[in-house]
Amino acid sequence: EIEKAVEEIREQLRLKTYVRTVVIGDDWGPAVVGVMRPVLLLPESLVGDHINVVRPVIAHELSHIRRMDTLWGMFQFAAQVIWWFHPAVWLMSRRTTDVCERCCDADVLERLGFTPSTYAASLVRVMQLRQRASVVPVLGQMSAQGITAQRLQDLQRYQPSRAIVASMRWGMAALLAVMVIP
C-alpha cells in the first residue's frame, strides 16, 4: 500500500527518478537521502498508521526530491563548513531550511490537492514521532524542532496560488544571502 502511494504521488509530481522506499526503525525520519538515487526513509510506526495519514508525509518528502533539496542542502552544508565562523551563515542556513520546508508544504497543498487540515494532522503525527526519536540532522535538513507551530499556523492561513510564489521568493533570497554574505 505504501509503495503504491509512493508511485502514485511520484507520477502526480512528474518525477522521472525512481524512488526506493525503506521502512526503518523509529530512530529518525521521515526523510529523503541521496541525490542521484533517492531513498525515502519512513519510520516503522508511521507506516503502521492509516494510509491517509502517511500519504501527505510521502508527498512532502517526494516534493523534496522534485525540488532537489538534498543537492541544495549539500551546498548549504559546504557553506557552513567553509564559513563555520560566520554567524550570518548559520542564521541564513536555518532560515533556508525553514523556507525549504515551507515550500514543500505549499507544494503538497498546491500541486497535490491535500487539504490544509489533512496535511496538518500528518505534520502533528510526525511531530509526535519525533518527540520520542533521536533525530540525526543530515546536510542541513530538518531537526526535531523543524515542525513548528508557525508551519501549522501557515497551514491555517493557507491561500492557494500565492503560497508557492511567496515561498519561492523567500527561498531564493535566503539561498542568495547564504552565498553572498560570507
Coordinates of N, CA and C in Angstrom, one line a residue:
E1 N 0.8 -1.2 0.0 CA 0.0 0.0 0.0 C 0.9 1.3 0.0
I2 N 2.0 1.2 0.8 CA 2.9 2.4 0.8 C 3.6 2.5 -0.5
E3 N 4.1 1.4 -1.1 CA 4.7 1.5 -2.4 C 3.8 2.1 -3.5
K4 N 2.6 1.7 -3.4 CA 1.6 2.1 -4.4 C 1.4 3.6 -4.2
A5 N 1.3 4.1 -3.0 CA 1.1 5.5 -2.7 C 2.3 6.3 -3.2
V6 N 3.5 5.8 -2.9 CA 4.7 6.5 -3.4 C 4.7 6.6 -4.9
E7 N 4.3 5.5 -5.6 CA 4.3 5.5 -7.1 C 3.3 6.5 -7.6
E8 N 2.1 6.6 -7.0 CA 1.0 7.5 -7.4 C 1.5 8.9 -7.3
I9 N 2.0 9.2 -6.1 CA 2.4 10.6 -5.8 C 3.6 11.0 -6.7
R10 N 4.5 10.1 -6.9 CA 5.7 10.3 -7.8 C 5.2 10.7 -9.2
E11 N 4.2 10.0 -9.7 CA 3.6 10.3 -11.0 C 2.9 11.7 -11.0
Q12 N 2.2 12.0 -9.9 CA 1.5 13.3 -9.9 C 2.5 14.4 -9.9
L13 N 3.7 14.2 -9.3 CA 4.7 15.3 -9.2 C 5.5 15.2 -10.5
R14 N 5.3 14.3 -11.4 CA 6.0 14.1 -12.6 C 7.5 13.9 -12.4
L15 N 7.8 13.1 -11.3 CA 9.2 12.7 -11.0 C 9.6 11.6 -12.0
K16 N 10.7 11.8 -12.7 CA 11.2 10.7 -13.6 C 12.1 9.7 -12.8
T17 N 12.6 10.2 -11.7 CA 13.5 9.4 -10.9 C 12.8 8.3 -10.1
Y18 N 13.3 7.1 -10.2 CA 12.7 6.0 -9.3 C 13.1 6.3 -7.9
V19 N 12.2 6.2 -7.0 CA 12.4 6.4 -5.5 C 12.2 5.1 -4.8
R20 N 13.3 4.7 -4.2 CA 13.2 3.5 -3.4 C 12.7 3.8 -2.0
T21 N 11.8 3.0 -1.5 CA 11.2 3.3 -0.1 C 11.7 2.2 0.8
V22 N 12.2 2.7 2.0 CA 12.8 1.8 3.0 C 12.1 2.1 4.3
V23 N 11.6 1.1 5.0 CA 11.0 1.3 6.3 C 12.1 1.0 7.3
I24 N 12.3 2.0 8.2 CA 13.3 1.9 9.2 C 12.8 1.9 10.6
G25 N 13.6 1.7 11.6 CA 13.2 1.9 13.0 C 12.7 3.3 13.2
D26 N 12.3 3.5 14.4 CA 11.7 4.8 14.7 C 12.8 5.8 15.3
D27 N 14.0 5.6 15.0 CA 15.1 6.4 15.5 C 15.1 7.8 14.8
W28 N 14.7 7.9 13.6 CA 14.6 9.2 12.9 C 13.8 9.0 11.6
G29 N 13.5 10.1 11.0 CA 12.7 10.1 9.8 C 11.3 10.7 10.0
P30 N 10.5 10.8 9.0 CA 10.7 10.5 7.6 C 11.8 11.5 7.0
A31 N 12.4 10.9 6.0 CA 13.4 11.7 5.3 C 13.7 11.2 3.9
V32 N 14.4 12.0 3.2 CA 14.9 11.6 1.9 C 16.4 11.7 1.9
V33 N 17.1 10.6 1.4 CA 18.6 10.7 1.3 C 19.0 10.3 -0.1
G34 N 20.1 10.9 -0.5 CA 20.6 10.6 -1.8 C 20.2 11.6 -2.9
V35 N 21.1 11.8 -3.8 CA 20.8 12.8 -4.9 C 20.5 12.1 -6.2
M36 N 21.4 11.2 -6.6 CA 21.2 10.5 -7.9 C 20.1 9.4 -7.8
R37 N 20.2 8.6 -6.6 CA 19.3 7.5 -6.4 C 18.6 7.8 -5.1
P38 N 17.6 8.6 -5.0 CA 16.9 9.0 -3.8 C 16.2 7.8 -3.1
V39 N 16.3 7.8 -1.8 CA 15.7 6.8 -1.0 C 14.8 7.5 0.0
L40 N 13.6 7.1 0.1 CA 12.6 7.6 1.0 C 12.6 6.7 2.3
L41 N 13.0 7.3 3.4 CA 13.0 6.6 4.7 C 11.8 6.9 5.5
L42 N 11.0 5.9 5.8 CA 9.8 6.0 6.6 C 9.9 5.3 7.9
P43 N 9.6 5.9 9.0 CA 9.6 5.2 10.3 C 8.6 4.1 10.4
E44 N 8.9 3.0 11.0 CA 8.1 1.9 11.1 C 6.7 2.2 11.7
S45 N 6.7 3.0 12.8 CA 5.4 3.3 13.4 C 4.5 4.2 12.6
L46 N 5.1 5.0 11.7 CA 4.3 5.8 10.8 C 3.7 5.0 9.7
V47 N 4.4 4.0 9.2 CA 3.9 3.1 8.2 C 2.8 2.3 8.7
G48 N 2.7 2.1 10.0 CA 1.6 1.3 10.7 C 0.3 2.1 10.7
D49 N 0.4 3.5 10.5 CA -0.7 4.3 10.6 C -1.6 4.1 9.3
H50 N -2.8 4.7 9.3 CA -3.7 4.6 8.2 C -3.0 5.3 7.0
I51 N -3.2 4.8 5.8 CA -2.6 5.4 4.6 C -2.9 6.9 4.4
N52 N -4.1 7.3 4.8 CA -4.4 8.7 4.7 C -3.6 9.6 5.6
V53 N -3.0 9.1 6.6 CA -2.0 9.9 7.4 C -0.6 9.9 6.8
V54 N -0.3 8.8 6.1 CA 1.0 8.6 5.6 C 1.2 9.3 4.2
R55 N 0.1 9.4 3.4 CA 0.2 10.0 2.1 C 0.7 11.4 2.0
P56 N 0.2 12.3 2.9 CA 0.8 13.7 2.9 C 2.3 13.7 3.3
V57 N 2.7 12.8 4.1 CA 4.1 12.8 4.5 C 4.9 12.3 3.4
I58 N 4.5 11.3 2.7 CA 5.2 10.8 1.4 C 5.2 12.0 0.4
A59 N 4.1 12.7 0.2 CA 4.1 13.8 -0.7 C 5.1 14.8 -0.4
H60 N 5.2 15.2 0.9 CA 6.2 16.2 1.4 C 7.6 15.8 1.0
E61 N 7.9 14.5 1.4 CA 9.3 14.0 1.1 C 9.6 13.9 -0.4
L62 N 8.6 13.5 -1.2 CA 8.9 13.4 -2.6 C 9.0 14.9 -3.2
S63 N 8.3 15.8 -2.6 CA 8.5 17.2 -3.0 C 9.9 17.7 -2.8
H64 N 10.6 17.2 -1.8 CA 12.0 17.5 -1.6 C 12.8 17.0 -2.8
I65 N 12.5 15.8 -3.3 CA 13.2 15.2 -4.4 C 12.9 16.1 -5.6
R66 N 11.7 16.4 -5.9 CA 11.3 17.2 -7.1 C 12.1 18.5 -7.1
R67 N 12.2 19.2 -5.9 CA 12.9 20.5 -5.8 C 14.4 20.3 -5.7
M68 N 14.9 19.1 -5.6 CA 16.4 18.9 -5.5 C 16.9 19.5 -4.2
D69 N 16.2 19.4 -3.1 CA 16.6 19.9 -1.9 C 17.8 19.3 -1.3
T70 N 18.0 18.0 -1.5 CA 19.2 17.3 -1.0 C 20.4 17.9 -1.6
L71 N 20.4 18.1 -2.9 CA 21.6 18.7 -3.6 C 21.8 20.1 -3.0
W72 N 20.8 20.9 -2.9 CA 20.9 22.3 -2.3 C 21.4 22.2 -0.9
G73 N 20.9 21.2 -0.2 CA 21.4 21.0 1.2 C 22.9 20.7 1.3
M74 N 23.4 20.1 0.3 CA 24.9 19.8 0.3 C 25.6 21.1 0.1
F75 N 25.1 22.0 -0.8 CA 25.8 23.3 -1.0 C 25.7 24.1 0.3
Q76 N 24.5 24.0 1.0 CA 24.3 24.7 2.2 C 25.3 24.2 3.3
F77 N 25.5 22.9 3.3 CA 26.4 22.3 4.3 C 27.8 22.7 4.0
A78 N 28.2 22.8 2.7 CA 29.5 23.2 2.3 C 29.8 24.7 2.7
A79 N 28.8 25.5 2.6 CA 28.9 26.9 3.0 C 29.1 27.0 4.5
Q80 N 28.5 26.1 5.3 CA 28.6 26.1 6.7 C 30.0 25.6 7.1
V81 N 30.6 24.7 6.3 CA 31.9 24.1 6.6 C 32.9 25.2 6.3
I82 N 32.8 25.8 5.2 CA 33.8 26.8 4.7 C 33.8 28.1 5.6
W83 N 32.6 28.6 5.9 CA 32.5 29.8 6.7 C 31.9 29.5 8.1
W84 N 32.4 28.5 8.7 CA 31.9 28.0 10.0 C 31.9 29.1 11.1
F85 N 32.8 30.0 10.9 CA 33.0 31.1 11.9 C 32.0 32.3 11.8
H86 N 31.3 32.3 10.7 CA 30.4 33.5 10.4 C 29.0 33.2 10.9
P87 N 28.5 34.0 11.8 CA 27.2 33.8 12.4 C 26.1 34.0 11.3
A88 N 26.3 34.9 10.4 CA 25.3 35.1 9.3 C 25.0 33.8 8.5
V89 N 26.1 33.0 8.3 CA 25.9 31.8 7.5 C 25.0 30.8 8.3
W90 N 25.2 30.7 9.6 CA 24.4 29.8 10.4 C 23.0 30.3 10.5
L91 N 22.8 31.6 10.6 CA 21.5 32.2 10.6 C 20.7 31.9 9.3
M92 N 21.4 32.2 8.2 CA 20.8 32.0 6.9 C 20.6 30.6 6.6
S93 N 21.4 29.7 7.1 CA 21.2 28.3 6.9 C 19.9 27.8 7.6
R94 N 19.7 28.3 8.8 CA 18.5 27.9 9.5 C 17.3 28.5 8.7
R95 N 17.4 29.7 8.3 CA 16.3 30.3 7.5 C 16.0 29.6 6.2
T96 N 17.1 29.2 5.5 CA 16.9 28.5 4.3 C 16.2 27.1 4.5
T97 N 16.6 26.4 5.5 CA 16.0 25.1 5.8 C 14.5 25.3 6.1
D98 N 14.2 26.4 6.9 CA 12.8 26.7 7.2 C 12.0 27.0 5.9
V99 N 12.6 27.8 5.1 CA 11.9 28.1 3.8 C 11.7 26.9 2.9
C100 N 12.7 26.1 2.9 CA 12.6 24.8 2.1 C 11.5 24.0 2.6
E101 N 11.3 23.9 3.9 CA 10.2 23.1 4.4 C 8.8 23.7 4.1
R102 N 8.8 25.0 4.2 CA 7.5 25.7 3.8 C 7.2 25.6 2.3
C103 N 8.2 25.6 1.5 CA 8.0 25.4 0.1 C 7.4 24.0 -0.2
C104 N 7.9 23.0 0.5 CA 7.4 21.7 0.3 C 6.0 21.6 0.9
D105 N 5.7 22.3 2.0 CA 4.3 22.4 2.5 C 3.4 22.9 1.4
A106 N 3.8 24.0 0.8 CA 3.0 24.7 -0.2 C 2.8 23.8 -1.4
D107 N 3.9 23.1 -1.8 CA 3.9 22.2 -2.9 C 2.8 21.0 -2.7
V108 N 2.8 20.5 -1.5 CA 1.9 19.4 -1.1 C 0.4 19.9 -1.3
L109 N 0.2 21.1 -0.8 CA -1.2 21.7 -0.9 C -1.6 22.1 -2.3
E110 N -0.6 22.8 -2.9 CA -0.9 23.4 -4.2 C -1.0 22.3 -5.4
R111 N 0.1 21.5 -5.4 CA 0.2 20.6 -6.6 C -0.6 19.3 -6.4
L112 N -0.7 18.8 -5.1 CA -1.3 17.5 -4.9 C -2.7 17.6 -4.3
G113 N -3.1 18.8 -4.0 CA -4.5 18.9 -3.5 C -4.9 18.4 -2.2
F114 N -3.9 18.2 -1.3 CA -4.3 17.8 0.1 C -4.9 19.0 0.8
T115 N -5.9 18.8 1.6 CA -6.5 19.9 2.4 C -5.5 20.3 3.5
P116 N -5.5 21.6 3.9 CA -4.7 22.0 5.0 C -4.9 21.2 6.3
S117 N -6.1 20.9 6.6 CA -6.4 20.1 7.8 C -5.8 18.7 7.8
T118 N -5.9 18.0 6.6 CA -5.4 16.7 6.5 C -3.9 16.7 6.6
Y119 N -3.3 17.7 5.9 CA -1.8 17.8 6.0 C -1.3 18.2 7.4
A120 N -2.0 19.1 8.0 CA -1.7 19.5 9.4 C -1.7 18.3 10.3
A121 N -2.7 17.4 10.2 CA -2.8 16.2 11.0 C -1.6 15.3 10.8
S122 N -1.2 15.2 9.6 CA 0.0 14.4 9.3 C 1.3 15.0 9.9
L123 N 1.4 16.3 9.9 CA 2.5 17.0 10.5 C 2.5 16.8 12.0
V124 N 1.4 16.9 12.6 CA 1.3 16.6 14.0 C 1.7 15.2 14.4
R125 N 1.3 14.3 13.5 CA 1.7 12.9 13.8 C 3.2 12.7 13.7
V126 N 3.8 13.3 12.7 CA 5.3 13.3 12.6 C 5.9 13.9 13.8
M127 N 5.4 15.0 14.3 CA 5.9 15.7 15.4 C 5.8 14.8 16.7
Q128 N 4.8 14.0 16.8 CA 4.6 13.1 17.9 C 5.7 12.0 17.8
L129 N 6.0 11.5 16.6 CA 7.1 10.5 16.5 C 8.4 11.1 16.8
R130 N 8.7 12.4 16.4 CA 10.0 13.0 16.6 C 10.2 13.3 18.1
Q131 N 9.2 13.5 18.9 CA 9.4 13.8 20.3 C 10.1 12.6 21.0
R132 N 9.8 11.4 20.5 CA 10.4 10.3 21.2 C 11.6 9.7 20.5
A133 N 11.9 10.3 19.3 CA 13.0 9.8 18.5 C 14.3 10.6 18.7
S134 N 15.4 10.0 18.5 CA 16.7 10.8 18.5 C 17.0 11.1 17.0
V135 N 16.8 12.4 16.7 CA 16.9 12.8 15.3 C 18.4 13.1 14.9
V136 N 18.8 12.7 13.8 CA 20.1 12.9 13.2 C 19.9 13.8 12.0
P137 N 20.2 15.2 12.2 CA 20.0 16.0 11.0 C 21.1 15.8 10.0
V138 N 20.8 15.7 8.8 CA 21.7 15.4 7.7 C 21.7 16.5 6.7
L139 N 23.0 17.1 6.5 CA 23.2 18.1 5.5 C 22.2 19.3 5.6
G140 N 22.1 19.8 6.8 CA 21.3 21.0 6.9 C 19.8 20.7 6.9
Q141 N 19.4 19.5 6.9 CA 17.9 19.2 6.8 C 17.3 19.4 8.2
M142 N 16.0 19.1 8.3 CA 15.2 19.5 9.5 C 15.7 18.7 10.7
S143 N 15.6 19.3 11.8 CA 15.9 18.7 13.1 C 14.5 18.4 13.8
A144 N 14.5 17.9 15.0 CA 13.3 17.6 15.7 C 12.4 18.9 15.9
Q145 N 13.0 20.0 15.9 CA 12.3 21.3 16.1 C 11.7 21.8 14.8
G146 N 12.0 21.1 13.7 CA 11.6 21.6 12.4 C 10.2 21.8 12.2
I147 N 9.3 20.9 12.7 CA 7.9 21.1 12.6 C 7.4 22.0 13.7
T148 N 7.2 23.2 13.4 CA 6.9 24.2 14.4 C 5.4 24.7 14.4
A149 N 5.0 25.4 15.4 CA 3.7 25.9 15.5 C 3.5 26.9 14.3
Q150 N 4.6 27.6 13.9 CA 4.5 28.6 12.8 C 4.0 27.9 11.5
R151 N 4.5 26.7 11.2 CA 4.1 26.0 10.0 C 2.7 25.6 10.1
L152 N 2.2 25.2 11.2 CA 0.8 24.8 11.4 C -0.1 26.0 11.3
Q153 N 0.4 27.2 11.8 CA -0.4 28.4 11.6 C -0.4 28.8 10.2
D154 N 0.7 28.6 9.4 CA 0.7 28.9 8.0 C -0.4 28.1 7.3
L155 N -0.5 26.8 7.7 CA -1.5 26.0 7.0 C -2.9 26.5 7.3
Q156 N -3.1 27.0 8.5 CA -4.4 27.5 8.9 C -4.7 28.7 8.0
R157 N -3.7 29.6 7.7 CA -4.0 30.8 6.9 C -3.7 30.6 5.4
Y158 N -3.6 29.3 5.0 CA -3.2 29.0 3.6 C -4.2 29.6 2.6
Q159 N -3.7 30.2 1.5 CA -4.4 30.6 0.4 C -3.8 30.1 -0.9
P160 N -4.5 29.3 -1.7 CA -3.9 28.7 -2.9 C -3.2 29.8 -3.8
S161 N -2.3 29.3 -4.6 CA -1.6 30.1 -5.6 C -0.5 31.0 -5.0
R162 N -0.9 31.8 -4.0 CA 0.1 32.8 -3.5 C 1.2 32.1 -2.7
A163 N 0.9 31.0 -2.1 CA 1.9 30.3 -1.2 C 3.2 29.9 -1.9
I164 N 3.1 29.3 -3.0 CA 4.3 28.8 -3.7 C 5.1 30.0 -4.2
V165 N 4.5 31.0 -4.7 CA 5.3 32.1 -5.2 C 6.0 32.8 -4.1
A166 N 5.3 33.1 -3.0 CA 5.9 33.7 -1.8 C 7.0 32.9 -1.2
S167 N 6.8 31.6 -1.1 CA 7.8 30.7 -0.6 C 9.1 30.6 -1.5
M168 N 8.9 30.6 -2.8 CA 10.0 30.6 -3.7 C 10.8 31.8 -3.6
R169 N 10.2 33.0 -3.5 CA 10.9 34.2 -3.4 C 11.8 34.2 -2.1
W170 N 11.2 33.8 -1.0 CA 12.0 33.7 0.2 C 13.1 32.7 0.1
G171 N 12.8 31.6 -0.5 CA 13.9 30.6 -0.6 C 15.0 31.1 -1.5
M172 N 14.7 31.7 -2.6 CA 15.8 32.2 -3.4 C 16.6 33.3 -2.7
A173 N 15.9 34.2 -2.0 CA 16.6 35.3 -1.3 C 17.5 34.7 -0.2
A174 N 17.0 33.7 0.5 CA 17.9 33.1 1.6 C 19.1 32.4 1.0
L175 N 18.9 31.7 -0.1 CA 20.0 31.0 -0.8 C 21.0 32.0 -1.3
L176 N 20.6 33.0 -1.9 CA 21.5 34.1 -2.4 C 22.2 34.7 -1.2
A177 N 21.6 34.9 -0.1 CA 22.2 35.5 1.0 C 23.3 34.6 1.6
V178 N 23.0 33.3 1.6 CA 24.0 32.3 2.2 C 25.3 32.3 1.3
M179 N 25.1 32.5 0.0 CA 26.2 32.5 -0.9 C 27.0 33.9 -0.9
V180 N 26.3 35.0 -0.8 CA 26.9 36.3 -0.9 C 27.4 36.9 0.3
I181 N 26.7 36.8 1.4 CA 27.1 37.4 2.7 C 28.5 37.1 3.2
P182 N 28.9 35.8 3.1 CA 30.3 35.5 3.6 C 31.3 36.2 2.7

